[in-house]
Structures are given as C-alpha cells and as structure tokens.
Amino acid sequence: MKIRRPRLPRTRKGQRRLVQVVMAVCVLALLPATWLYVSTADRLRTTADVPRTDVAVVFGAGLWDGEPSPYLAHRLDAAAKLYRAGRIKVVLVTGDNSREDYDEPDAMRAYLRKHGVPDDRIVSDYAGFDTWDSCVRARKIFGVHRAVLISQGFHIRRAVALCEAAGVASYGVGVDAKHDATWYYGGTREVFAAGKAALDAVFHPDPTFLGPREPGVARALAAGR
C-alpha cells in the first residue's frame, strides 16, 4: 500500500492560505508562553532582593541515587541561603513520593538540614506531583497565602503564574543552572507545558491528591517566633 505524500497548493491563493494557517497555528502555540512571560514580568527576583516572606516553596527536580539532583540541589541551596539571611522563616518542600523507593521531600529535607536549616522549619508536601498540584496544595492544604518560589529560570515563570492562579501571592527566584542537555530540554519542555498551565489557570482542576488540611506551616512559623 503506497502512502500518498500531501500535496502543496499549486495556486497562489492556496499557497497564501497555507501560509496564513501555519502562521495562525504558530501564534496560537506561542500564546500561553507569552502569557507566562507577561503575567510574571514584575514577580521575579534574586536571592539578594526578594521581599522578606514567611514561606519559601521549593519544587522537586528529581533524585540521583536517592540524593537531590544537581538542579534540585541548586534550588535547595538558594532556600538555605534565604533562610540564613533571614529573608524566609519556613521552607515548604514539595515533590513526588508516589512509590516507596522514591521520596523527593525527605531527600530535600535531609539536604536542607545539612545546610543549616533546622528540621522544625521544614515542611514536607509528599503529593507535589506537578507544579499545579504543588501550588494548589500549598494554598488549600498548608494554608500558604504568600510565598517565595524557588526553581530554575526556565520553570520559575510557570510556577509563579500557577501559584498566583491558585491563590498564593508569589515572587519567584530563578536559580542559575549550567546550560547542559537538561537545561535545553527543560527550556523546550516549558513551551509545551505553558499550554497545560494556561488550562490549569482557567479551569482550576483538582490536584491528583488533596486530602485534609495540614498544620505544618503554621506550626513551623509558631516555632520560629
């Protein structure tokens, strides 16, 4: 069975329509990414100038042999730096613990403890399966209304936009990262993830797992007073 190759329009009118369709598709595909860029333009800071905020949220970024990946370690280093500088009081670590042999939040907690953050100032969210889930759970489960978000530069705009949509007033700190294959993959992935982010912001789907409210953040803040 022969597969027919699609035929390009032969007339100028047909070719013009094809170009218009292609351009329209490209514009629609880039709209969500443009929304992320515009809506978060004034919400990005550095560890040196981010406003003092009670809570920082660190998003999971994978484990290597049970330890935080280099990308995740950079995020945690920034959180520890903010804590030592007195710019935050509590760190909410949110990540994947969907199976027994993979526990991002506990690995993140252990890393922060080694870098000077007391255990009672760290709160773990074990059901942060994606960015939207983490933002919704921060607001609905842990009662976070305002936070500093920490991630890599290619992800931080999406994190800020989604947490704002979930009801968490947010500033984002995008940490530096080596421009390796992982960085380029992450940047490319964000173009496609922006579409899902836009849908999440509009329709507010329930996270994979919600569960009862947890007093961890409030308790940690009370311990620090």
Coordinates of N, CA, C and O in Angstrom, one line a residue, residues 50-209:
V50 N 14.8 39.6 46.9 CA 13.4 39.1 47.1 C 12.8 39.6 48.4 O 13.5 39.7 49.4
P51 N 11.6 40.0 48.5 CA 11.0 40.5 49.7 C 11.0 39.5 50.8 O 10.9 38.3 50.6
R52 N 11.1 40.0 52.0 CA 11.1 39.1 53.2 C 9.7 38.4 53.2 O 8.7 39.1 53.2
T53 N 9.6 37.1 53.3 CA 8.4 36.4 53.3 C 8.5 35.2 54.2 O 9.6 34.6 54.4
D54 N 7.4 34.9 54.9 CA 7.4 33.8 55.8 C 7.8 32.4 55.2 O 8.6 31.7 55.8
V55 N 7.3 32.1 54.0 CA 7.4 30.8 53.5 C 8.1 30.8 52.1 O 7.8 31.7 51.3
A56 N 9.0 29.9 51.9 CA 9.6 29.6 50.6 C 9.1 28.2 50.1 O 9.0 27.3 51.0
V57 N 8.7 28.1 48.9 CA 8.3 26.8 48.3 C 9.4 26.4 47.3 O 9.8 27.1 46.4
V58 N 10.0 25.1 47.6 CA 11.0 24.6 46.7 C 10.3 23.4 46.0 O 9.8 22.4 46.6
F59 N 10.3 23.4 44.7 CA 9.7 22.4 43.8 C 10.8 21.3 43.6 O 11.9 21.5 43.3
G60 N 10.3 20.0 43.6 CA 11.2 18.9 43.3 C 11.7 18.9 41.9 O 11.1 19.4 41.0
A61 N 12.9 18.3 41.7 CA 13.5 18.3 40.4 C 14.3 17.0 40.2 O 15.3 17.0 39.5
G62 N 13.9 15.9 40.8 CA 14.5 14.6 40.6 C 15.6 14.3 41.6 O 16.2 15.1 42.2
L63 N 15.8 12.9 41.8 CA 16.8 12.4 42.7 C 17.8 11.6 41.9 O 17.4 10.9 40.9
W64 N 19.0 11.6 42.3 CA 20.1 10.7 41.7 C 20.5 9.8 42.9 O 21.1 10.3 43.8
D65 N 20.3 8.5 42.8 CA 20.6 7.6 43.8 C 20.2 8.0 45.2 O 20.9 7.9 46.2
G66 N 19.0 8.5 45.2 CA 18.4 8.9 46.5 C 18.7 10.3 47.0 O 18.2 10.8 48.0
E67 N 19.6 11.0 46.3 CA 20.1 12.3 46.6 C 19.5 13.3 45.6 O 19.2 13.0 44.5
P68 N 19.4 14.6 46.1 CA 18.9 15.6 45.2 C 19.7 15.7 43.9 O 21.0 15.7 44.0
S69 N 19.1 15.8 42.8 CA 19.9 16.0 41.5 C 20.6 17.4 41.6 O 20.2 18.2 42.4
P70 N 21.6 17.6 40.8 CA 22.3 18.9 40.8 C 21.3 20.1 40.6 O 21.4 21.1 41.3
Y71 N 20.3 19.9 39.8 CA 19.3 21.0 39.6 C 18.5 21.2 40.9 O 18.3 22.4 41.3
L72 N 18.1 20.2 41.5 CA 17.4 20.3 42.8 C 18.3 20.9 43.9 O 17.8 21.7 44.7
A73 N 19.5 20.4 43.9 CA 20.5 20.9 44.9 C 20.6 22.5 44.8 O 20.7 23.2 45.8
H74 N 20.7 23.0 43.6 CA 20.8 24.4 43.4 C 19.6 25.1 44.0 O 19.7 26.2 44.6
R75 N 18.4 24.6 43.8 CA 17.2 25.2 44.4 C 17.2 25.2 45.9 O 16.9 26.2 46.6
L76 N 17.7 24.1 46.5 CA 17.8 24.0 47.9 C 18.8 24.9 48.5 O 18.7 25.4 49.6
D77 N 19.9 25.0 47.8 CA 21.0 25.9 48.2 C 20.4 27.4 48.3 O 20.8 28.1 49.2
A78 N 19.6 27.8 47.3 CA 19.0 29.1 47.4 C 18.1 29.3 48.6 O 18.1 30.3 49.2
A79 N 17.3 28.2 48.9 CA 16.4 28.3 50.0 C 17.2 28.4 51.3 O 16.9 29.2 52.2
A80 N 18.3 27.6 51.4 CA 19.1 27.7 52.6 C 19.7 29.1 52.8 O 19.8 29.6 53.9
K81 N 20.2 29.6 51.7 CA 20.8 31.0 51.7 C 19.7 32.0 52.2 O 20.1 32.9 53.0
L82 N 18.5 31.9 51.7 CA 17.5 32.8 52.1 C 17.2 32.7 53.6 O 16.9 33.7 54.3
Y83 N 17.2 31.4 54.0 CA 16.9 31.2 55.5 C 18.0 31.8 56.3 O 17.7 32.5 57.3
R84 N 19.2 31.5 56.0 CA 20.4 32.1 56.7 C 20.4 33.6 56.7 O 20.9 34.2 57.7
A85 N 19.9 34.2 55.7 CA 19.9 35.6 55.6 C 18.7 36.3 56.3 O 18.5 37.5 56.3
G86 N 17.8 35.4 56.8 CA 16.6 35.9 57.5 C 15.5 36.4 56.6 O 14.6 37.1 57.0
R87 N 15.6 36.0 55.3 CA 14.6 36.5 54.4 C 13.3 35.6 54.3 O 12.3 36.0 53.8
I88 N 13.5 34.4 54.8 CA 12.3 33.5 55.0 C 12.4 32.8 56.3 O 13.5 32.8 57.0
K89 N 11.3 32.2 56.8 CA 11.2 31.6 58.1 C 11.0 30.1 58.0 O 11.5 29.3 58.8
V90 N 10.3 29.7 56.9 CA 9.9 28.2 56.8 C 10.1 27.8 55.3 O 9.9 28.7 54.4
V91 N 10.6 26.6 55.1 CA 10.7 26.1 53.7 C 9.7 24.9 53.5 O 9.7 24.0 54.3
L92 N 8.8 25.1 52.5 CA 7.9 24.0 52.2 C 8.5 23.3 51.0 O 8.7 23.9 49.9
V93 N 8.9 22.0 51.2 CA 9.5 21.2 50.1 C 8.4 20.4 49.5 O 7.7 19.6 50.2
T94 N 8.2 20.5 48.2 CA 7.1 19.8 47.6 C 7.6 18.9 46.4 O 8.3 19.4 45.6
G95 N 7.3 17.6 46.5 CA 7.8 16.7 45.4 C 7.0 15.4 45.4 O 6.0 15.3 46.0
D96 N 7.6 14.5 44.7 CA 7.0 13.2 44.4 C 7.4 12.1 45.4 O 8.6 11.9 45.6
N97 N 6.4 11.5 46.0 CA 6.6 10.3 46.8 C 5.5 9.3 46.5 O 4.9 8.7 47.4
S98 N 5.3 9.0 45.2 CA 4.3 8.2 44.8 C 4.6 6.7 44.9 O 3.7 5.8 44.8
R99 N 5.9 6.4 45.2 CA 6.2 5.0 45.4 C 7.2 4.9 46.6 O 7.9 5.9 46.9
E100 N 7.4 3.8 47.2 CA 8.2 3.6 48.4 C 9.7 3.9 48.2 O 10.4 4.4 49.0
D101 N 10.2 3.6 47.0 CA 11.6 3.8 46.7 C 12.0 5.1 46.1 O 13.1 5.3 45.6
Y102 N 11.0 6.0 46.1 CA 11.3 7.4 45.6 C 10.6 8.4 46.5 O 9.4 8.5 46.5
D103 N 11.5 9.2 47.2 CA 10.9 10.1 48.1 C 11.7 11.5 48.0 O 12.7 11.7 48.7
E104 N 11.2 12.3 47.2 CA 11.8 13.6 47.0 C 11.8 14.5 48.2 O 12.8 15.1 48.6
P105 N 10.6 14.7 48.9 CA 10.6 15.6 50.0 C 11.5 15.2 51.2 O 12.2 16.1 51.7
D106 N 11.7 13.9 51.5 CA 12.6 13.6 52.6 C 14.0 13.8 52.2 O 14.8 14.2 53.0
A107 N 14.4 13.6 50.9 CA 15.7 13.9 50.4 C 16.0 15.4 50.5 O 17.1 15.8 50.8
M108 N 15.0 16.2 50.2 CA 15.1 17.6 50.2 C 15.3 18.1 51.6 O 16.1 19.0 51.9
R109 N 14.5 17.5 52.5 CA 14.6 17.9 54.0 C 16.0 17.6 54.5 O 16.6 18.4 55.2
A110 N 16.5 16.4 54.2 CA 17.9 16.0 54.7 C 18.9 16.9 54.1 O 19.9 17.3 54.9
Y111 N 18.8 17.3 52.9 CA 19.8 18.2 52.3 C 19.7 19.6 53.0 O 20.8 20.2 53.3
L112 N 18.5 20.1 53.2 CA 18.4 21.4 53.9 C 19.0 21.4 55.3 O 19.6 22.3 55.8
R113 N 18.7 20.3 56.0 CA 19.3 20.2 57.4 C 20.8 20.2 57.4 O 21.4 20.8 58.2
K114 N 21.4 19.6 56.4 CA 22.9 19.6 56.3 C 23.4 21.0 56.0 O 24.6 21.3 56.2
H115 N 22.5 21.8 55.4 CA 23.0 23.2 55.0 C 22.4 24.3 55.9 O 22.2 25.4 55.5
G116 N 22.1 23.9 57.2 CA 21.8 24.9 58.2 C 20.4 25.3 58.4 O 20.1 26.2 59.2
V117 N 19.4 24.6 57.8 CA 18.0 24.9 58.1 C 17.5 23.9 59.1 O 17.5 22.7 58.9
P118 N 17.0 24.3 60.3 CA 16.5 23.4 61.3 C 15.4 22.6 60.8 O 14.5 23.0 60.0
D119 N 15.3 21.4 61.4 CA 14.3 20.4 60.9 C 12.9 21.0 61.2 O 11.9 20.7 60.4
D120 N 12.7 21.7 62.3 CA 11.3 22.2 62.6 C 10.9 23.4 61.8 O 9.8 23.9 61.9
R121 N 11.8 23.9 60.9 CA 11.5 24.9 59.9 C 11.2 24.4 58.5 O 11.1 25.2 57.6
I122 N 11.2 23.1 58.4 CA 11.0 22.5 57.1 C 9.7 21.7 57.1 O 9.4 20.9 58.0
V123 N 8.8 21.9 56.1 CA 7.6 21.2 56.0 C 7.5 20.5 54.7 O 8.0 21.0 53.6
S124 N 7.1 19.2 54.7 CA 7.1 18.4 53.5 C 5.7 18.2 52.9 O 4.7 17.8 53.6
D125 N 5.6 18.3 51.6 CA 4.4 18.0 50.9 C 4.8 16.8 50.0 O 5.6 16.9 49.0
Y126 N 4.2 15.7 50.3 CA 4.6 14.4 49.6 C 3.7 14.2 48.3 O 3.9 13.1 47.7
A127 N 2.8 15.1 48.0 CA 2.0 14.9 46.8 C 2.1 16.0 45.9 O 1.1 16.4 45.2
G128 N 3.3 16.6 45.7 CA 3.5 17.6 44.8 C 3.9 17.0 43.4 O 5.1 17.1 43.0
F129 N 3.0 16.4 42.8 CA 3.3 15.6 41.6 C 3.5 16.4 40.3 O 4.2 16.0 39.4
D130 N 3.0 17.7 40.3 CA 3.4 18.6 39.3 C 3.2 20.0 39.8 O 2.8 20.2 41.0
T131 N 3.6 21.0 39.0 CA 3.6 22.4 39.5 C 2.2 22.8 40.0 O 2.1 23.5 41.1
W132 N 1.2 22.5 39.2 CA -0.2 22.9 39.6 C -0.6 22.3 40.9 O -1.1 22.9 41.9
D133 N -0.3 21.0 41.1 CA -0.7 20.3 42.3 C 0.0 20.9 43.5 O -0.6 21.1 44.6
S134 N 1.3 21.2 43.3 CA 2.1 21.8 44.4 C 1.5 23.2 44.8 O 1.4 23.5 46.0
C135 N 1.1 24.0 43.9 CA 0.6 25.3 44.2 C -0.8 25.2 44.9 O -1.0 25.9 45.9
V136 N -1.6 24.4 44.3 CA -3.0 24.2 45.0 C -2.8 23.7 46.4 O -3.5 24.1 47.3
R137 N -2.0 22.7 46.6 CA -1.8 22.1 47.9 C -1.2 23.1 48.9 O -1.5 23.1 50.1
A138 N -0.3 23.9 48.4 CA 0.3 24.9 49.3 C -0.8 25.8 49.8 O -0.7 26.2 51.0
R139 N -1.7 26.2 49.0 CA -2.8 27.1 49.4 C -3.9 26.4 50.2 O -4.2 26.8 51.4
K140 N -4.4 25.2 49.7 CA -5.5 24.6 50.3 C -5.2 23.7 51.5 O -6.0 23.5 52.4
I141 N -4.0 23.0 51.4 CA -3.7 22.0 52.4 C -2.8 22.7 53.5 O -3.0 22.4 54.7
F142 N -1.8 23.5 53.1 CA -0.9 24.1 54.1 C -1.2 25.5 54.4 O -0.5 26.1 55.3
G143 N -2.2 26.1 53.8 CA -2.6 27.4 54.2 C -1.7 28.5 53.9 O -1.6 29.6 54.6
V144 N -0.9 28.4 52.8 CA 0.1 29.4 52.4 C -0.6 30.4 51.5 O -1.2 30.1 50.5
H145 N -0.6 31.7 51.9 CA -1.2 32.7 51.1 C -0.2 33.6 50.4 O -0.5 34.3 49.4
R146 N 1.1 33.5 50.8 CA 2.1 34.3 50.2 C 3.4 33.6 50.3 O 3.7 33.0 51.4
A147 N 4.2 33.5 49.2 CA 5.4 32.7 49.3 C 6.4 33.2 48.3 O 6.1 33.9 47.3
V148 N 7.7 32.8 48.6 CA 8.8 32.9 47.6 C 8.9 31.5 47.0 O 9.0 30.5 47.7
L149 N 8.9 31.5 45.6 CA 9.0 30.2 44.9 C 10.4 30.1 44.4 O 11.0 31.1 43.9
I150 N 11.0 28.9 44.5 CA 12.4 28.7 44.0 C 12.4 27.6 43.0 O 12.0 26.4 43.3
S151 N 13.0 27.9 41.9 CA 13.2 26.9 40.8 C 14.2 27.4 39.8 O 14.8 28.4 40.0
Q152 N 14.5 26.6 38.7 CA 15.3 27.1 37.7 C 14.6 28.2 36.9 O 13.4 28.3 36.9
G153 N 15.5 29.0 36.2 CA 14.9 30.1 35.4 C 13.9 29.7 34.4 O 12.9 30.4 34.1
F154 N 14.1 28.5 33.8 CA 13.2 28.1 32.7 C 11.8 27.7 33.2 O 10.9 27.6 32.5
H155 N 11.7 27.4 34.5 CA 10.5 26.9 35.1 C 9.8 28.0 36.0 O 8.6 27.9 36.2
I156 N 10.6 29.0 36.5 CA 10.0 29.8 37.5 C 8.8 30.6 37.1 O 7.9 30.9 37.9
R157 N 8.8 31.1 35.8 CA 7.6 31.9 35.4 C 6.3 31.0 35.5 O 5.3 31.5 35.9
R158 N 6.4 29.8 35.1 CA 5.2 28.9 35.1 C 4.8 28.7 36.6 O 3.6 28.7 36.9
A159 N 5.8 28.5 37.4 CA 5.5 28.3 38.9 C 4.8 29.5 39.5 O 3.8 29.4 40.2
V160 N 5.3 30.7 39.2 CA 4.7 31.9 39.7 C 3.3 32.1 39.2 O 2.3 32.4 39.9
A161 N 3.1 31.9 37.9 CA 1.8 32.1 37.3 C 0.8 31.1 37.8 O -0.4 31.5 38.1
L162 N 1.2 29.9 38.0 CA 0.2 28.9 38.5 C -0.1 29.1 40.0 O -1.2 28.9 40.5
C163 N 0.9 29.5 40.8 CA 0.6 29.7 42.2 C -0.2 30.9 42.4 O -1.1 31.0 43.3
E164 N 0.0 32.0 41.6 CA -0.9 33.1 41.6 C -2.3 32.7 41.3 O -3.3 33.2 41.9
A165 N -2.5 31.9 40.3 CA -3.8 31.4 39.9 C -4.5 30.6 41.0 O -5.7 30.5 41.1
A166 N -3.6 29.9 41.8 CA -4.1 29.0 42.9 C -4.4 29.8 44.1 O -4.9 29.3 45.1
G167 N -4.1 31.1 44.1 CA -4.4 31.9 45.3 C -3.2 32.2 46.2 O -3.4 32.7 47.3
V168 N -2.0 32.0 45.7 CA -0.8 32.2 46.5 C -0.1 33.4 45.9 O 0.5 33.3 44.8
A169 N 0.0 34.5 46.6 CA 0.7 35.7 46.1 C 2.2 35.3 46.1 O 2.7 35.0 47.1
S170 N 2.8 35.4 45.0 CA 4.2 34.8 44.8 C 5.2 35.7 44.2 O 4.9 36.5 43.3
Y171 N 6.4 35.6 44.7 CA 7.6 36.1 44.0 C 8.5 34.9 43.6 O 8.5 33.9 44.4
G172 N 9.1 34.9 42.5 CA 9.9 33.8 42.0 C 11.4 34.1 42.0 O 11.8 35.2 41.6
V173 N 12.2 33.2 42.5 CA 13.6 33.2 42.4 C 14.1 32.1 41.5 O 14.0 31.0 41.7
G174 N 14.6 32.5 40.3 CA 15.2 31.6 39.3 C 16.6 31.4 39.6 O 17.4 32.3 39.4
V175 N 17.0 30.2 40.0 CA 18.5 30.0 40.3 C 19.2 29.6 39.0 O 18.7 29.2 38.0
D176 N 20.5 29.9 39.1 CA 21.4 29.6 37.9 C 21.5 28.1 37.7 O 21.4 27.3 38.6
A177 N 21.8 27.8 36.5 CA 22.0 26.4 36.1 C 22.9 26.3 34.9 O 22.9 27.2 34.0
K178 N 23.7 25.3 34.9 CA 24.6 25.0 33.7 C 23.7 24.8 32.5 O 22.8 24.0 32.5
H179 N 24.1 25.4 31.4 CA 23.3 25.2 30.1 C 23.8 23.9 29.5 O 24.4 23.9 28.4
D180 N 23.3 22.8 30.1 CA 23.7 21.5 29.5 C 22.4 20.9 28.8 O 21.4 21.6 28.6
A181 N 22.5 19.6 28.5 CA 21.3 19.0 27.8 C 20.0 19.1 28.6 O 19.0 19.3 28.1
T182 N 20.2 18.9 29.9 CA 19.0 19.0 30.8 C 18.4 20.4 30.7 O 17.1 20.6 30.7
W183 N 19.2 21.4 30.7 CA 18.7 22.8 30.7 C 17.9 23.0 29.4 O 16.9 23.6 29.4
Y184 N 18.5 22.6 28.3 CA 17.9 22.8 27.0 C 16.6 22.0 26.9 O 15.6 22.5 26.3
Y185 N 16.6 20.8 27.4 CA 15.4 20.0 27.5 C 14.3 20.7 28.3 O 13.1 20.8 27.9
G186 N 14.7 21.2 29.5 CA 13.7 21.9 30.3 C 13.2 23.1 29.6 O 12.0 23.4 29.7
G187 N 14.0 23.9 29.0 CA 13.5 25.1 28.3 C 12.5 24.8 27.2 O 11.5 25.4 27.0
T188 N 12.9 23.7 26.4 CA 12.0 23.3 25.3 C 10.7 22.8 25.9 O 9.6 23.1 25.4
R189 N 10.8 22.0 27.0 CA 9.5 21.4 27.6 C 8.6 22.5 28.0 O 7.4 22.4 28.0
E190 N 9.1 23.6 28.5 CA 8.3 24.7 29.0 C 7.4 25.3 28.0 O 6.3 25.8 28.3
V191 N 7.8 25.3 26.7 CA 7.0 25.8 25.6 C 5.7 25.0 25.5 O 4.6 25.6 25.4
F192 N 5.8 23.7 25.7 CA 4.6 22.8 25.6 C 3.9 22.8 27.0 O 2.6 22.8 27.0
A193 N 4.6 22.9 28.1 CA 4.0 22.9 29.4 C 3.1 24.2 29.6 O 2.2 24.2 30.4
A194 N 3.5 25.3 28.9 CA 2.7 26.5 29.0 C 1.3 26.3 28.6 O 0.4 27.0 29.2
G195 N 1.0 25.5 27.7 CA -0.4 25.2 27.2 C -1.2 24.6 28.4 O -2.3 25.0 28.7
K196 N -0.6 23.6 29.0 CA -1.3 23.0 30.1 C -1.5 24.0 31.3 O -2.5 24.0 32.0
A197 N -0.4 24.8 31.5 CA -0.5 25.8 32.6 C -1.7 26.7 32.4 O -2.4 27.1 33.3
A198 N -1.9 27.2 31.1 CA -3.0 28.1 30.8 C -4.3 27.4 31.1 O -5.2 28.0 31.7
L199 N -4.4 26.1 30.7 CA -5.7 25.4 31.0 C -5.9 25.2 32.5 O -7.0 25.4 33.0
D200 N -4.8 24.9 33.3 CA -4.9 24.8 34.7 C -5.4 26.1 35.3 O -6.2 26.1 36.2
A201 N -4.8 27.2 34.9 CA -5.2 28.5 35.4 C -6.6 28.9 35.1 O -7.2 29.6 36.0
V202 N -7.1 28.5 34.0 CA -8.5 28.8 33.6 C -9.5 27.9 34.3 O -10.5 28.3 34.9
F203 N -9.3 26.6 34.3 CA -10.2 25.6 34.8 C -10.0 25.1 36.2 O -10.9 24.5 36.8
H204 N -8.9 25.4 36.8 CA -8.6 25.0 38.2 C -9.0 23.6 38.5 O -9.8 23.3 39.4
P205 N -8.3 22.6 37.8 CA -8.7 21.2 38.1 C -8.2 20.8 39.5 O -7.2 21.4 40.1
D206 N -8.8 19.8 40.1 CA -8.4 19.3 41.4 C -7.0 18.6 41.2 O -6.7 18.0 40.2
P207 N -6.1 18.7 42.2 CA -4.8 18.0 42.1 C -5.0 16.5 42.2 O -6.1 16.1 42.6
T208 N -4.0 15.8 41.9 CA -4.1 14.3 41.9 C -4.5 13.8 43.3 O -5.3 12.9 43.4
F209 N -4.0 14.5 44.3 CA -4.4 14.1 45.7 C -4.5 15.4 46.5 O -3.6 16.2 46.5

